[in-house]
PDB file of N, CA, C and O and ligand atoms in Angstrom:
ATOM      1  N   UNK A 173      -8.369 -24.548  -7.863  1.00 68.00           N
ATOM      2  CA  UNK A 173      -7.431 -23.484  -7.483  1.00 68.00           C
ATOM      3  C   UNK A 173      -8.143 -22.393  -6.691  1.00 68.00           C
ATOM      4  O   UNK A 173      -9.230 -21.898  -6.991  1.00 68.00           O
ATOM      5  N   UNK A 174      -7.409 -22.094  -5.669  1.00 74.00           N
ATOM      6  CA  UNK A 174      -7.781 -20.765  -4.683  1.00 74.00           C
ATOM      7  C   UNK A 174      -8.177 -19.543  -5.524  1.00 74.00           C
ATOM      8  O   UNK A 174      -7.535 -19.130  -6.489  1.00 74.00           O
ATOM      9  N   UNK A 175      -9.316 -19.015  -5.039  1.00 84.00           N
ATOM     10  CA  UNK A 175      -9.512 -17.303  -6.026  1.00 84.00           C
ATOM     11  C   UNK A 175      -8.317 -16.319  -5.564  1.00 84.00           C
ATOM     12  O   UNK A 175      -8.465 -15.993  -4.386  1.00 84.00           O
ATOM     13  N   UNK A 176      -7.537 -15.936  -5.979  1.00 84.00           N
ATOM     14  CA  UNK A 176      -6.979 -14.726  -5.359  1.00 84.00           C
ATOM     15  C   UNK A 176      -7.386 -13.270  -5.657  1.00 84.00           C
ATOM     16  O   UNK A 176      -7.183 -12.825  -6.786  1.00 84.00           O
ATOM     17  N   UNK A 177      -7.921 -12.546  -4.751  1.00 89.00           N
ATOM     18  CA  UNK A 177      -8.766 -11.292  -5.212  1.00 89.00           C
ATOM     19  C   UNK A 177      -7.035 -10.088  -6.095  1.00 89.00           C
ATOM     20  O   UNK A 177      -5.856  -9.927  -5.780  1.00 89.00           O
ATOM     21  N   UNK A 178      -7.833  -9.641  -7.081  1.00 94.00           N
ATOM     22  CA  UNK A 178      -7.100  -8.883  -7.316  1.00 94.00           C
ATOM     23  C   UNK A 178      -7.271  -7.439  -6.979  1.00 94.00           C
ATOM     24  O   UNK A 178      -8.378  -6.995  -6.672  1.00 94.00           O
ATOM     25  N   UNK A 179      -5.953  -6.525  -7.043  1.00 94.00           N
ATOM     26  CA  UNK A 179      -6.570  -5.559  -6.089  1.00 94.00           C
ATOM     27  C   UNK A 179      -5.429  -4.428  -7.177  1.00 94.00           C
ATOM     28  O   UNK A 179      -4.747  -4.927  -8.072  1.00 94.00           O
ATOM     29  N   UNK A 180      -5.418  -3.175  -6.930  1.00 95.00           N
ATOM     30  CA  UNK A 180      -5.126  -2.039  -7.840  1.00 95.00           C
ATOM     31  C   UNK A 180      -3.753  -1.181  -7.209  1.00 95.00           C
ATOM     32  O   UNK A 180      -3.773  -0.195  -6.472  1.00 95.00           O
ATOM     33  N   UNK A 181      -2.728  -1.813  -7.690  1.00 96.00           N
ATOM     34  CA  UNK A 181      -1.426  -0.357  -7.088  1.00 96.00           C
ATOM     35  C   UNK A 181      -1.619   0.687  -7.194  1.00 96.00           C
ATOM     36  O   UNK A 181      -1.749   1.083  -8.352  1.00 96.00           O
ATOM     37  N   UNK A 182      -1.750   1.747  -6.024  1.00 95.00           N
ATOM     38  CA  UNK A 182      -1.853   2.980  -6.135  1.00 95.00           C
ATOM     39  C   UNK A 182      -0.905   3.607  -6.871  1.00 95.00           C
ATOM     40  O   UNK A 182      -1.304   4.749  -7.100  1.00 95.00           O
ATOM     41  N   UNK A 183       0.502   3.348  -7.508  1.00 96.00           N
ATOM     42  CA  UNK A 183       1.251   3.706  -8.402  1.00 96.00           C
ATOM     43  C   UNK A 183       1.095   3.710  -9.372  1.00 96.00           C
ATOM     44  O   UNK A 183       0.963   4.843  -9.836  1.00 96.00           O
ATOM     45  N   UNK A 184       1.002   2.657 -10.280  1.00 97.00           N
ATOM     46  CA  UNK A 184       0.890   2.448 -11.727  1.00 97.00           C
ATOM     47  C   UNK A 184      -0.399   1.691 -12.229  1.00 97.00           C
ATOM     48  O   UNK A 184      -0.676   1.442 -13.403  1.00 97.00           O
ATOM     49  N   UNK A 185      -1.404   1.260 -10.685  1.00 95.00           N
ATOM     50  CA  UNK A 185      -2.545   1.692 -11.165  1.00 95.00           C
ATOM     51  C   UNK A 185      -2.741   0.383 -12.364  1.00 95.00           C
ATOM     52  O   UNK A 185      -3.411   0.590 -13.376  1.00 95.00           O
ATOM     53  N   UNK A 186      -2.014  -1.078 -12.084  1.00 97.00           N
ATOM     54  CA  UNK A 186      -2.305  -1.835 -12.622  1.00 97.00           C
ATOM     55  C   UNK A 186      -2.919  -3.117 -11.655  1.00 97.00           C
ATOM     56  O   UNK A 186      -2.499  -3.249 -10.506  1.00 97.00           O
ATOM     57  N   UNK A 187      -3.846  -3.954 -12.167  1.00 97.00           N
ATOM     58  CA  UNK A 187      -4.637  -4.678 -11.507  1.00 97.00           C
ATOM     59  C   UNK A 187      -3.421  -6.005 -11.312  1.00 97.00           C
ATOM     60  O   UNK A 187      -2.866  -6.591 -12.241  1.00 97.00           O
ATOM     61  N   UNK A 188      -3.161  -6.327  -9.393  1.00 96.00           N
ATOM     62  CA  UNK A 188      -2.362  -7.975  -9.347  1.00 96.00           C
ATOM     63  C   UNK A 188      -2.867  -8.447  -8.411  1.00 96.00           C
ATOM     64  O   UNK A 188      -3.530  -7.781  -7.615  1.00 96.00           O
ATOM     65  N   UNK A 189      -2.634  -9.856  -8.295  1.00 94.00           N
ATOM     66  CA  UNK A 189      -3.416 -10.221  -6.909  1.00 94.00           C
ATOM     67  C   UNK A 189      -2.513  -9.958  -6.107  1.00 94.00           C
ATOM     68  O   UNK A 189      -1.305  -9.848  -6.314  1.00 94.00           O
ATOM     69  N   UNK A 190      -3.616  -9.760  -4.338  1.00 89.00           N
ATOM     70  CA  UNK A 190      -3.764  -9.238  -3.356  1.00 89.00           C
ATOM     71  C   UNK A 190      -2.090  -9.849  -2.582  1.00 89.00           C
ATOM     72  O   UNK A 190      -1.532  -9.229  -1.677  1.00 89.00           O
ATOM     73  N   UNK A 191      -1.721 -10.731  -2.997  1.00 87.00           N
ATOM     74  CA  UNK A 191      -0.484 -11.646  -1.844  1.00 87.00           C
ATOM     75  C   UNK A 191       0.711 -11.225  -2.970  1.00 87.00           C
ATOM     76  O   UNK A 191       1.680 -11.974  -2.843  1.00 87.00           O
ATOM     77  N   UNK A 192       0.916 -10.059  -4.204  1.00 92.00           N
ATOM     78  CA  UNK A 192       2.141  -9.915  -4.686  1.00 92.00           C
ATOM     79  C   UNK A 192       2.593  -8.494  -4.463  1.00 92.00           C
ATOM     80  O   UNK A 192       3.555  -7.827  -4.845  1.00 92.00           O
ATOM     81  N   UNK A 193       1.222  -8.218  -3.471  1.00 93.00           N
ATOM     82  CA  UNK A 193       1.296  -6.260  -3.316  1.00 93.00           C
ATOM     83  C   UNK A 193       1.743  -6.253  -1.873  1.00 93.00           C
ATOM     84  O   UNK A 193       1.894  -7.178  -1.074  1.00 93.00           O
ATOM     85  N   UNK A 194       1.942  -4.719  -1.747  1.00 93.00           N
ATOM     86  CA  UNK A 194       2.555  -4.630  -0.091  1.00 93.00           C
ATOM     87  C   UNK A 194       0.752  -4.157   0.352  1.00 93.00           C
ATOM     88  O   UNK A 194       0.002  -3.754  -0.537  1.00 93.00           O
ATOM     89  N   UNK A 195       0.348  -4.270   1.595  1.00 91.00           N
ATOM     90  CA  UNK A 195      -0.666  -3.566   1.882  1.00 91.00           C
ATOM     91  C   UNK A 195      -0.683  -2.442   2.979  1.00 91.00           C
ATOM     92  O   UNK A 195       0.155  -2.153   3.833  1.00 91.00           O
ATOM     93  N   UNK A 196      -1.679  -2.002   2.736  1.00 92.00           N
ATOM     94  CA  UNK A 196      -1.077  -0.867   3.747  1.00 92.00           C
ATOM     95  C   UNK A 196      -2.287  -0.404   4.528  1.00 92.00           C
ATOM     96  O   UNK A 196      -3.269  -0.788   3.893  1.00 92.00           O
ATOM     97  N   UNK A 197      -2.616   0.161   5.474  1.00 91.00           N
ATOM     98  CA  UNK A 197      -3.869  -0.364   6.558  1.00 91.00           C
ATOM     99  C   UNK A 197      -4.141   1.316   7.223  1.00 91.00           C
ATOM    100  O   UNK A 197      -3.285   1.749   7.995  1.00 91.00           O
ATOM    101  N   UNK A 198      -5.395   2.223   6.864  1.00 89.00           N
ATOM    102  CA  UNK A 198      -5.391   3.003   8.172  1.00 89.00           C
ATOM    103  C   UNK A 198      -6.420   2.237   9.396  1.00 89.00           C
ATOM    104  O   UNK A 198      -7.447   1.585   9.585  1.00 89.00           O
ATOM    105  N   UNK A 199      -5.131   2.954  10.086  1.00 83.00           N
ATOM    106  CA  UNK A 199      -5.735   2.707  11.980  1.00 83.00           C
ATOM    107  C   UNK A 199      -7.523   3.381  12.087  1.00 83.00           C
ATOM    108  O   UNK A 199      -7.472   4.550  12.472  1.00 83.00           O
ATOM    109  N   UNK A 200      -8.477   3.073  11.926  1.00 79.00           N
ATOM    110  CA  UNK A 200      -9.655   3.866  12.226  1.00 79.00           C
ATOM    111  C   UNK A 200      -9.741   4.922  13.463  1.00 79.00           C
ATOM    112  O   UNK A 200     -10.495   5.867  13.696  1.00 79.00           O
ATOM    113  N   UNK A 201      -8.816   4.440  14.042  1.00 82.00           N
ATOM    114  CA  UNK A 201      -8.880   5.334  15.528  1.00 82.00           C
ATOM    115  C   UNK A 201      -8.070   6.037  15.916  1.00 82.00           C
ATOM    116  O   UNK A 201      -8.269   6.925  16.746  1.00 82.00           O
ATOM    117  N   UNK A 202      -6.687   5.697  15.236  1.00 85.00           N
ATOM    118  CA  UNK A 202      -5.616   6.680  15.056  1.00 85.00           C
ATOM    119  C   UNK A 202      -5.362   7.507  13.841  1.00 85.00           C
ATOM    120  O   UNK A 202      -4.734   8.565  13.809  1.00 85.00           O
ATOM    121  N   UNK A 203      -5.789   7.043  13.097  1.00 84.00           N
ATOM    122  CA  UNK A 203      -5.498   7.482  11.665  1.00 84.00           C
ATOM    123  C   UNK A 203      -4.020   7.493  10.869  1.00 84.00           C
ATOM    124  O   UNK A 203      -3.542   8.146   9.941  1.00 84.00           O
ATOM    125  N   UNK A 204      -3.501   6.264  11.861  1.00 86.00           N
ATOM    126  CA  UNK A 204      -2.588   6.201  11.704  1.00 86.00           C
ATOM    127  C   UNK A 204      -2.237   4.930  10.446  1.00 86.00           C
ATOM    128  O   UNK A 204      -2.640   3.767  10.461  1.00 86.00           O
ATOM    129  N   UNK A 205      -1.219   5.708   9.233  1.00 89.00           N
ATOM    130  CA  UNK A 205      -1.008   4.321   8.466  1.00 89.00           C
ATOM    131  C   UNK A 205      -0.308   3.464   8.240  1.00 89.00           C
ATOM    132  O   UNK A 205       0.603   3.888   7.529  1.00 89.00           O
ATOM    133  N   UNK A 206      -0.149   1.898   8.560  1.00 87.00           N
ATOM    134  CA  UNK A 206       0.754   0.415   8.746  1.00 87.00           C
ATOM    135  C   UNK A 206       0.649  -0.042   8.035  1.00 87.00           C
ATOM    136  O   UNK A 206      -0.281  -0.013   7.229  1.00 87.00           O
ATOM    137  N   UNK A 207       1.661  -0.713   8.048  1.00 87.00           N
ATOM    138  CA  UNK A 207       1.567  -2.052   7.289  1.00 87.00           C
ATOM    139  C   UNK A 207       1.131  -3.533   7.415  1.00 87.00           C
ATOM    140  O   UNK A 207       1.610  -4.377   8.172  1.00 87.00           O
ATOM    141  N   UNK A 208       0.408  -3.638   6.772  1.00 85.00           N
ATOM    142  CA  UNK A 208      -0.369  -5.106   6.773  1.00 85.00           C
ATOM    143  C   UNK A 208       0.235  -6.770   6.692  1.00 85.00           C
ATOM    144  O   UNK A 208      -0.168  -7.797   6.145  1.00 85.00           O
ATOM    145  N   UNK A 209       1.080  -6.512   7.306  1.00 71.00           N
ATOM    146  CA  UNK A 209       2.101  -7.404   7.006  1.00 71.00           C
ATOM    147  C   UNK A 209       1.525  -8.967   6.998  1.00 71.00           C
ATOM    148  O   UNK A 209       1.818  -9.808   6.147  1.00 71.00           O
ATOM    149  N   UNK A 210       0.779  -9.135   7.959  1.00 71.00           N
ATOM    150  CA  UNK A 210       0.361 -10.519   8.510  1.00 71.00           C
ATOM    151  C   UNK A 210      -1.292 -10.720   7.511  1.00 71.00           C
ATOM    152  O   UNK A 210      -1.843 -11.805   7.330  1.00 71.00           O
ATOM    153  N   UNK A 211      -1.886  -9.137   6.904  1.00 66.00           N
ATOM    154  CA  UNK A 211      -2.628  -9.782   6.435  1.00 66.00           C
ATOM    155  C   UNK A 211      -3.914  -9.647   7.674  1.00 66.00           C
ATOM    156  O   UNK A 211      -4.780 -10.509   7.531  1.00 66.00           O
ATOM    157  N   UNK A 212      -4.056  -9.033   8.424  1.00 71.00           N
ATOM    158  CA  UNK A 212      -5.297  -9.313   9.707  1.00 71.00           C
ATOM    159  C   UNK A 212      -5.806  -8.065   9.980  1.00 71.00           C
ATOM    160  O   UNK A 212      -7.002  -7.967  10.251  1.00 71.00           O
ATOM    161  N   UNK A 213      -5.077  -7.067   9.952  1.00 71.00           N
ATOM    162  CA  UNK A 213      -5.818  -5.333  10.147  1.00 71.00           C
ATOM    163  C   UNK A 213      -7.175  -5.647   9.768  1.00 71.00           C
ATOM    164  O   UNK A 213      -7.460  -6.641   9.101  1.00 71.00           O
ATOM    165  N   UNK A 214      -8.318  -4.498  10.343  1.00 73.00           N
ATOM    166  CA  UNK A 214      -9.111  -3.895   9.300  1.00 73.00           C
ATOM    167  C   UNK A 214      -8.952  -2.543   9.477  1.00 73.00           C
ATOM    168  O   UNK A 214      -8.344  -1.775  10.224  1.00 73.00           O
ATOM    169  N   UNK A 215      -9.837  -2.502   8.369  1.00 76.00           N
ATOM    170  CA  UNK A 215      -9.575  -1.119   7.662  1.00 76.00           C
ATOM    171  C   UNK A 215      -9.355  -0.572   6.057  1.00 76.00           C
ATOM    172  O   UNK A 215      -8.618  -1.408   5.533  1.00 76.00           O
ATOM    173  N   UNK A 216      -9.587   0.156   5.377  1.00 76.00           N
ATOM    174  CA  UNK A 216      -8.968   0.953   4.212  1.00 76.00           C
ATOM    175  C   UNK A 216      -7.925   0.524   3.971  1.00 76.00           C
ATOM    176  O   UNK A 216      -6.937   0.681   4.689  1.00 76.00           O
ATOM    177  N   UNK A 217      -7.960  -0.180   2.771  1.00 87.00           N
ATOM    178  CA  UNK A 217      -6.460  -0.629   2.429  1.00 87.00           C
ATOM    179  C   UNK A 217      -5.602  -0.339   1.104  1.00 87.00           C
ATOM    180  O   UNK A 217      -5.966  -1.137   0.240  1.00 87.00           O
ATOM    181  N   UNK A 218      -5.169   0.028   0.900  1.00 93.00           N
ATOM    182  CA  UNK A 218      -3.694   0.622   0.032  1.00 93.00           C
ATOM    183  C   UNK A 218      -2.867  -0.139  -0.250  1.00 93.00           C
ATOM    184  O   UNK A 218      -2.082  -0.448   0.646  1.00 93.00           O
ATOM    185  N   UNK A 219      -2.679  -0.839  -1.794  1.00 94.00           N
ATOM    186  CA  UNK A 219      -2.021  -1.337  -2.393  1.00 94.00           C
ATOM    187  C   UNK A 219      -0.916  -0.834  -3.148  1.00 94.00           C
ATOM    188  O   UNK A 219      -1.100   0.141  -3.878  1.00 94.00           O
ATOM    189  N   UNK A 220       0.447  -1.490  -3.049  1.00 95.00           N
ATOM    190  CA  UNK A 220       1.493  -1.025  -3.736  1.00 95.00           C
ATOM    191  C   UNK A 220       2.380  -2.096  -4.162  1.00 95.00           C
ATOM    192  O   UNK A 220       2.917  -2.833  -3.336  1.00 95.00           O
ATOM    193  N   UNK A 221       2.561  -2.217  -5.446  1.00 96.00           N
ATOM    194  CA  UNK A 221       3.552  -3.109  -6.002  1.00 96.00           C
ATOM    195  C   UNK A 221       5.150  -3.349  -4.880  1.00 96.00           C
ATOM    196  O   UNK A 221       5.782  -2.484  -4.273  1.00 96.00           O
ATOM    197  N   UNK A 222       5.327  -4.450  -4.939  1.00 95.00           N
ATOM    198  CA  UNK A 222       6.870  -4.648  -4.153  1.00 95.00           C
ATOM    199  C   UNK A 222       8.014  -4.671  -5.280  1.00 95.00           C
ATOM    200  O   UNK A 222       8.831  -5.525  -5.626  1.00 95.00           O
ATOM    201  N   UNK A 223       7.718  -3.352  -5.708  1.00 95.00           N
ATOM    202  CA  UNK A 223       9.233  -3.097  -6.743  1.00 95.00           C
ATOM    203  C   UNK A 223       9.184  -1.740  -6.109  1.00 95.00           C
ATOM    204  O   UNK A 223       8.428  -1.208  -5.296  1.00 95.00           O
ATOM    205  N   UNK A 224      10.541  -1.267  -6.939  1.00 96.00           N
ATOM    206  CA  UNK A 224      11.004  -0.022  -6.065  1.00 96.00           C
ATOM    207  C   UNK A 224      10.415   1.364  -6.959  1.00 96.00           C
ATOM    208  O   UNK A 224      10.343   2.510  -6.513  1.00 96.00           O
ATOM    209  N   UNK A 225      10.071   0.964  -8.167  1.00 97.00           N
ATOM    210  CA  UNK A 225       9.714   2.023  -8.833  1.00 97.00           C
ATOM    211  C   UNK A 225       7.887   2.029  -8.538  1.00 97.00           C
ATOM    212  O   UNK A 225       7.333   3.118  -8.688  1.00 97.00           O
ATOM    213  N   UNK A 226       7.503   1.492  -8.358  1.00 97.00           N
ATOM    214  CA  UNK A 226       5.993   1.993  -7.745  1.00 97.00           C
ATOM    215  C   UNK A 226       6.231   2.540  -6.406  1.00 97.00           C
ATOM    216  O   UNK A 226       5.422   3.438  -6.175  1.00 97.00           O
ATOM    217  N   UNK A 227       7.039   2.330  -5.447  1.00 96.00           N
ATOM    218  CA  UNK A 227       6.719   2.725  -4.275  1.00 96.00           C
ATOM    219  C   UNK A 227       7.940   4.204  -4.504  1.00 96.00           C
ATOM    220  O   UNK A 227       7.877   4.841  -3.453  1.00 96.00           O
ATOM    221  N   UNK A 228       8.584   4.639  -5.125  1.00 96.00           N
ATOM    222  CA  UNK A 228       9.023   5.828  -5.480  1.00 96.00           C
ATOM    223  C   UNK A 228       7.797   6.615  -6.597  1.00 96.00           C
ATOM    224  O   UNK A 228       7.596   7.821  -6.736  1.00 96.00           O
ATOM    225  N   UNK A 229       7.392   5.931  -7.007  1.00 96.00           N
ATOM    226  CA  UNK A 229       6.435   6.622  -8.031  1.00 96.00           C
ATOM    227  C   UNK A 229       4.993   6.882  -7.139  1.00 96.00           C
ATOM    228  O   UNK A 229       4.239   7.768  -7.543  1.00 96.00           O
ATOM    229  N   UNK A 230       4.621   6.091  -5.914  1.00 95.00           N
ATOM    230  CA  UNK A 230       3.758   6.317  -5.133  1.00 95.00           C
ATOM    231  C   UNK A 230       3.953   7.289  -4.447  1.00 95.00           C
ATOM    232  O   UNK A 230       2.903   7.892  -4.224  1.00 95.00           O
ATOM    233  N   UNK A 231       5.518   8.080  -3.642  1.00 95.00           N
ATOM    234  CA  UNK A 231       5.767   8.952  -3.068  1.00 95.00           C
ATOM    235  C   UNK A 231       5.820  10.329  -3.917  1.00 95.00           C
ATOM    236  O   UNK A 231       5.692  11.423  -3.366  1.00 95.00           O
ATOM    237  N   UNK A 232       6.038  10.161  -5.425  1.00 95.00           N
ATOM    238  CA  UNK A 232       6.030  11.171  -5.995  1.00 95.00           C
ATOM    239  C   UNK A 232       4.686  11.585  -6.292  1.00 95.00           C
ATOM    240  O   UNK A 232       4.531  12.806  -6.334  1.00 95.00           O
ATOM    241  N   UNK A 233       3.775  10.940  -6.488  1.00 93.00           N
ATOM    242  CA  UNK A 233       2.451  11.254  -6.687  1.00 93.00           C
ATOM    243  C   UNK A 233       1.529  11.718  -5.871  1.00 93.00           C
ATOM    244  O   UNK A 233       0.475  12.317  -6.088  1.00 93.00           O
ATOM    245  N   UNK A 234       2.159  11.300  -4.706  1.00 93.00           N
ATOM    246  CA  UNK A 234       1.693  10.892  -3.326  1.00 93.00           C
ATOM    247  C   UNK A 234       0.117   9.900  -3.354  1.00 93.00           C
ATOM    248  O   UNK A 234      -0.861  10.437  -2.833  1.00 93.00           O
ATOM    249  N   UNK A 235      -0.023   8.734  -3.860  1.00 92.00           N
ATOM    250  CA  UNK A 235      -0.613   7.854  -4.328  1.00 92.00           C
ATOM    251  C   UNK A 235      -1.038   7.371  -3.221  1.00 92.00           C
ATOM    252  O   UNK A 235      -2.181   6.972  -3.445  1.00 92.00           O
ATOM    253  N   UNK A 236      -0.678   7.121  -1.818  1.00 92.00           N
ATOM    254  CA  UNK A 236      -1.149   6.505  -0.455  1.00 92.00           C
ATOM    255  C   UNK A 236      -2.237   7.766  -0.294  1.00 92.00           C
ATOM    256  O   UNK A 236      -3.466   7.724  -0.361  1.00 92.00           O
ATOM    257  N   UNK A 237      -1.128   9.185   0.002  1.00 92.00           N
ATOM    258  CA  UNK A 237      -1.979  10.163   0.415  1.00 92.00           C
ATOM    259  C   UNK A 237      -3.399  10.310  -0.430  1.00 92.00           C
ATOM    260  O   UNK A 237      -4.415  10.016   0.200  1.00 92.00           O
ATOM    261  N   UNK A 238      -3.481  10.545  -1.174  1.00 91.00           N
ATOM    262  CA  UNK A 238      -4.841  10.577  -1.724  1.00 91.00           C
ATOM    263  C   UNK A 238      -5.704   9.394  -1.914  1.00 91.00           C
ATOM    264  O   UNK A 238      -6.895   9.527  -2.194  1.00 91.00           O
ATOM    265  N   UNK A 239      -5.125   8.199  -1.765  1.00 90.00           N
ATOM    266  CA  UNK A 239      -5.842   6.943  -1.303  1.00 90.00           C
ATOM    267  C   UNK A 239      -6.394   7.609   0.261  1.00 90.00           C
ATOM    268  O   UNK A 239      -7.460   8.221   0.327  1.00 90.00           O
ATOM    269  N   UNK A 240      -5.835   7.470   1.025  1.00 90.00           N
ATOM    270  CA  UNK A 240      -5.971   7.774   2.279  1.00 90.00           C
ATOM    271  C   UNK A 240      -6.922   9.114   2.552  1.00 90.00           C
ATOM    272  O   UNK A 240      -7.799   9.150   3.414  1.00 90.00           O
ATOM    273  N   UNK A 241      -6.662   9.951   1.863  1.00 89.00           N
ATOM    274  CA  UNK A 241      -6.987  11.255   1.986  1.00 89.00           C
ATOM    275  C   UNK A 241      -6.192  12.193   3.688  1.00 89.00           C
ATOM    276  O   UNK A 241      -6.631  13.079   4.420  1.00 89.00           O
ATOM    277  N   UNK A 242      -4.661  11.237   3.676  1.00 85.00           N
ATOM    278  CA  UNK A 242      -4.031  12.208   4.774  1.00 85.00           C
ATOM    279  C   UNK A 242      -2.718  11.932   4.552  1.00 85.00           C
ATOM    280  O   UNK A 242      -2.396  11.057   3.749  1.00 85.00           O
ATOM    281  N   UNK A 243      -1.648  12.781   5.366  1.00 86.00           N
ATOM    282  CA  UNK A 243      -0.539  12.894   5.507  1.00 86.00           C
ATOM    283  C   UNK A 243      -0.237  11.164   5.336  1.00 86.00           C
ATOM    284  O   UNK A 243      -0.841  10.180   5.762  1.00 86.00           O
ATOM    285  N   UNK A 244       1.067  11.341   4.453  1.00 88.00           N
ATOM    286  CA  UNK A 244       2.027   9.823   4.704  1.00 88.00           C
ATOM    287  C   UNK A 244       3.382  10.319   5.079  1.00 88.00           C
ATOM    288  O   UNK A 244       3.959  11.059   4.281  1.00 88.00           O
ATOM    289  N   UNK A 245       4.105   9.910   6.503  1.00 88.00           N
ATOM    290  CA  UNK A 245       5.272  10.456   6.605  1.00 88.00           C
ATOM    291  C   UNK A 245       6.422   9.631   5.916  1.00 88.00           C
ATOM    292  O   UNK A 245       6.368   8.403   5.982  1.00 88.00           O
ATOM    293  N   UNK A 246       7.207  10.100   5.418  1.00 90.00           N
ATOM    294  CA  UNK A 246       7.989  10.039   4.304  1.00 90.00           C
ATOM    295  C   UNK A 246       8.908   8.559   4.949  1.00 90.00           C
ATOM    296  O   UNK A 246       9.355   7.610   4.306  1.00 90.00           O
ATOM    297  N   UNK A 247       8.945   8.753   6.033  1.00 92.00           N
ATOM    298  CA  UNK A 247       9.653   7.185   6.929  1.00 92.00           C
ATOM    299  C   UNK A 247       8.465   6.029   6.221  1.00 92.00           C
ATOM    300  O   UNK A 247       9.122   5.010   6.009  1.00 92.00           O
ATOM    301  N   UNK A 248       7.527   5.875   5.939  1.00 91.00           N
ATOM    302  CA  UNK A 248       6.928   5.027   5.594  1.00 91.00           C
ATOM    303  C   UNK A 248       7.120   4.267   4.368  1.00 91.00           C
ATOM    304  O   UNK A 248       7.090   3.054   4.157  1.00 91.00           O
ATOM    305  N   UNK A 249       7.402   5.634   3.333  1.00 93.00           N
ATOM    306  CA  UNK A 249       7.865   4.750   1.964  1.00 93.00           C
ATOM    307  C   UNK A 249       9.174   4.572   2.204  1.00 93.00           C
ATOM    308  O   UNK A 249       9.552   3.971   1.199  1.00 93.00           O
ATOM    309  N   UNK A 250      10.192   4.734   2.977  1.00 93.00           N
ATOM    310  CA  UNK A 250      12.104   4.446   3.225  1.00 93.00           C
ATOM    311  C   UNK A 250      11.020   2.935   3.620  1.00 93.00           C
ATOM    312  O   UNK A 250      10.896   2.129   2.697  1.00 93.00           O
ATOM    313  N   UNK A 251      10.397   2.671   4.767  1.00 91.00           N
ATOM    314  CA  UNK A 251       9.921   1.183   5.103  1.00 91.00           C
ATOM    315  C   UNK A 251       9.407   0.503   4.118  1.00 91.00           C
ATOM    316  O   UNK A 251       8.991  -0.587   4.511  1.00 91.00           O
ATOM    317  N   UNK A 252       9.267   0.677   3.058  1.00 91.00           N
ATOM    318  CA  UNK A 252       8.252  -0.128   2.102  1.00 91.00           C
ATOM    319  C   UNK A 252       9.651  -0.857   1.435  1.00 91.00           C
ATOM    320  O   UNK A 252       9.888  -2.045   1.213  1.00 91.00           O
ATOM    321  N   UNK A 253      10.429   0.312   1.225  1.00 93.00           N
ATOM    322  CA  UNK A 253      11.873   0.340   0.535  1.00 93.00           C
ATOM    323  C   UNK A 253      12.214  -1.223   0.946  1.00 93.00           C
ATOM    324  O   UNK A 253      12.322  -2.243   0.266  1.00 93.00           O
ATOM    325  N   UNK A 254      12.341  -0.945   2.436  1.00 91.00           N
ATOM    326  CA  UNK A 254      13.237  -1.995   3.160  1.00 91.00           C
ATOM    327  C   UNK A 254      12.297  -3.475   3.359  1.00 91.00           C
ATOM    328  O   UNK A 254      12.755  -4.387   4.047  1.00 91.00           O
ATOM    329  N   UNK A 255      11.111  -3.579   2.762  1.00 86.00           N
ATOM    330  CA  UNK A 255      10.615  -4.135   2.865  1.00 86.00           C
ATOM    331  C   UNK A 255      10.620  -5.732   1.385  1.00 86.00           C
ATOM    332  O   UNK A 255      10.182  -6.880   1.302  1.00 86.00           O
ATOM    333  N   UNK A 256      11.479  -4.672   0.450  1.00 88.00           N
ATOM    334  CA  UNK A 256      10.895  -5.183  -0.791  1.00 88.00           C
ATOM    335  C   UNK A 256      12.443  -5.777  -1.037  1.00 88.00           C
ATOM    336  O   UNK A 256      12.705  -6.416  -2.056  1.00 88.00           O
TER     337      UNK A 256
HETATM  338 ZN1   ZN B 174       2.604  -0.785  -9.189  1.00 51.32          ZN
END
């Protein structure tokens, strides 16, 4: 069986593997933060459960932002929303 790395939701901060989380990617050069959709970025990466209460509980905490150490505009978690 394949290893799947496990990796840490910035929400609730419980350990799942890496392909059941959303990921989330800063730009090194923009500082801008995406989504990892395909899996190929590099960069700093930010994990968040694909339920709706981590990624509301990530905006309340602001759990990206201090992963990140910058602004997350609020359109990003409505996208995570629509994602899940
Ligand atoms: Zn979570």
């Amino acid at each position: 069986m394949k290893h799947i790395p496990q990796r840490m939701c910035v929400a609730c901060r419980k350990m799942y593997p890496q392909n059941e989380l959303i990921r989330l990617v800063r730009d090194n050069k923009t500082g801008e933060i995406k989504f990892d959709c395909d899996k190929k970025l590099f960069g700093r990466g930010a994990y968040i459960c694909k339920n709706i209460d981590c990624i509301r509980n990530a905006e309340k905490k602001r759990g990206i932002e201090r992963h990140f150490k910058c602004a997350v505009p609020k359109e990003l978690y409505k996208a995570a929303e629509e994602l899940i």
